[in-house]
CSV table of C-alpha atoms in Angstrom, one decimal:
chain,number,residue,atom,x,y,z
B,185,VAL,CA,107.2,67.6,57.4
B,186,GLN,CA,106.9,65.5,60.5
B,187,LEU,CA,109.7,63.6,62.2
B,188,GLN,CA,109.1,60.8,64.4
B,189,ALA,CA,111.8,59.7,66.7
B,190,SER,CA,111.8,56.2,68.4
B,191,GLY,CA,114.1,53.6,69.9
B,192,GLY,CA,115.1,55.0,73.2
B,193,GLY,CA,115.1,53.1,76.5
B,194,LEU,CA,117.0,52.0,79.3
B,195,VAL,CA,120.4,50.2,78.8
B,196,GLN,CA,123.3,49.3,80.8
B,197,ALA,CA,126.7,50.9,80.3
B,198,GLY,CA,128.5,49.2,77.4
B,199,GLY,CA,125.3,48.1,75.7
B,200,SER,CA,123.8,49.3,72.5
B,201,LEU,CA,120.6,50.9,71.2
B,202,ARG,CA,119.5,52.0,67.7
B,203,LEU,CA,117.3,55.1,67.5
B,204,SER,CA,115.0,55.6,64.4
B,205,CYS,CA,113.6,58.8,62.9
B,206,ALA,CA,110.9,58.4,60.4
B,207,ALA,CA,110.3,61.5,58.2
B,208,SER,CA,107.1,62.3,56.4
B,209,GLY,CA,106.8,64.6,53.4
B,210,ARG,CA,109.0,65.3,50.7
B,211,THR,CA,112.7,65.1,51.1
B,212,PHE,CA,115.5,66.1,48.8
B,213,SER,CA,119.0,65.0,48.4
B,214,SER,CA,120.3,68.3,49.6
B,215,HIS,CA,118.6,67.8,53.0
B,216,VAL,CA,120.6,66.9,55.9
B,217,MET,CA,119.3,65.0,58.9
B,218,GLY,CA,120.8,65.5,62.1
B,219,TRP,CA,120.7,63.8,65.8
B,220,PHE,CA,121.0,66.1,68.7
B,221,ARG,CA,120.8,65.2,72.4
B,222,GLN,CA,120.0,67.1,75.5
B,223,ALA,CA,121.0,66.0,78.8
B,224,PRO,CA,119.4,67.4,82.1
B,225,GLY,CA,120.6,70.9,82.8
B,226,LYS,CA,122.5,71.1,79.6
B,227,GLU,CA,122.0,72.6,76.2
B,228,ARG,CA,121.0,70.7,73.2
B,229,ALA,CA,124.2,69.4,71.5
B,230,PHE,CA,125.0,68.0,68.0
B,231,VAL,CA,125.6,64.3,67.8
B,232,ALA,CA,125.7,63.4,64.1
B,233,ALA,CA,124.3,64.2,60.6
B,234,ILE,CA,123.9,62.7,57.3
B,235,ARG,CA,123.0,64.0,53.8
B,236,TRP,CA,119.9,62.3,52.3
B,237,GLY,CA,121.5,62.3,48.9
B,238,ALA,CA,125.2,61.5,49.1
B,239,GLY,CA,125.1,59.8,52.5
B,240,SER,CA,127.9,61.8,53.7
B,241,THR,CA,128.2,61.6,57.5
B,242,TYR,CA,129.4,63.9,60.2
B,243,TYR,CA,129.9,63.3,63.9
B,244,ALA,CA,130.8,65.2,67.0
B,245,ASP,CA,134.2,64.2,68.0
B,246,SER,CA,133.0,62.4,71.2
B,247,MET,CA,130.8,60.2,69.2
B,248,LYS,CA,133.1,59.0,66.6
B,249,GLY,CA,133.8,55.3,66.7
B,250,ARG,CA,130.9,54.6,69.0
B,251,PHE,CA,127.9,56.1,67.0
B,252,THR,CA,126.9,55.5,63.6
B,253,ILE,CA,124.3,57.4,61.5
B,254,SER,CA,122.8,56.0,58.5
B,255,ARG,CA,119.6,56.3,56.3
B,256,ASP,CA,117.1,54.3,54.3
B,257,ASN,CA,115.9,56.4,51.6
B,258,ALA,CA,113.2,54.1,50.6
B,259,LYS,CA,111.7,54.2,54.1
B,260,ASN,CA,112.5,57.9,54.6
B,261,THR,CA,114.2,56.9,57.9
B,262,VAL,CA,117.4,57.8,59.5
B,263,TYR,CA,119.0,55.6,62.2
B,264,LEU,CA,121.5,56.3,65.0
B,265,GLN,CA,123.3,53.2,66.1
B,266,MET,CA,124.8,53.7,69.5
B,267,ASN,CA,127.4,51.3,70.9
B,268,SER,CA,129.5,51.1,74.0
B,269,LEU,CA,127.0,53.5,75.6
B,270,LYS,CA,128.2,55.4,78.8
B,271,PRO,CA,126.2,56.9,81.6
B,272,GLU,CA,127.0,60.4,80.3
B,273,ASP,CA,125.2,59.5,77.0
B,274,THR,CA,122.0,59.7,79.0
B,275,ALA,CA,119.9,62.4,77.3
B,276,VAL,CA,116.7,62.9,75.2
B,277,TYR,CA,117.8,62.5,71.6
B,278,TYR,CA,116.2,64.4,68.9
B,279,CYS,CA,116.2,64.0,65.2
B,280,ALA,CA,116.0,67.3,62.9
B,281,ARG,CA,116.1,68.4,59.4
B,282,SER,CA,118.1,71.2,57.8
B,283,ASN,CA,118.6,72.4,54.2
B,284,TYR,CA,122.4,72.3,54.6
B,285,TYR,CA,124.9,70.7,56.9
B,286,SER,CA,125.4,72.4,60.3
B,287,THR,CA,126.3,71.4,63.8
B,288,SER,CA,124.1,74.4,65.2
B,289,ARG,CA,120.6,73.5,66.3
B,290,ASN,CA,119.6,76.9,65.1
B,291,ASP,CA,120.0,75.8,61.5
B,292,TYR,CA,117.5,72.9,61.8
B,293,ASN,CA,114.0,73.9,61.1
B,294,TYR,CA,112.1,70.6,61.6
B,295,TRP,CA,112.3,68.6,64.8
B,296,GLY,CA,111.1,65.4,66.1
B,297,GLN,CA,109.6,65.0,69.6
B,298,GLY,CA,112.7,63.4,71.1
B,299,THR,CA,113.3,59.9,72.6
B,300,LEU,CA,114.8,59.2,76.0
B,301,VAL,CA,118.1,57.3,76.3
B,302,THR,CA,119.0,56.2,79.8
B,303,VAL,CA,122.4,54.5,80.4
B,304,SER,CA,122.8,52.9,83.8
B,305,SER,CA,126.2,52.2,85.5
């Protein structure tokens, strides 16, 4: 399984970005795709997750209302739409896959390479 994250970049505060995570290999409805982020000097933190099959979504409290996770099963791709971005959203964003829903990075066994999001004030 390989995960390829893309879509990061430099954006002004208040702007938007859409991240993509393309997954190769077989996926099952029970799999959960998650987005995490890691800011400089901080631990990798849960952002959002989605179940491949049911499409159920989960968010960290601070992202609710600003970020939206979605998936395109036909393209084996998961997206993270980020709106109203703030400078504190600056981080490397990673996509990952787990066999079940979890907010712990330790439960995700496949990871993408990360894409950098920089939000300027």
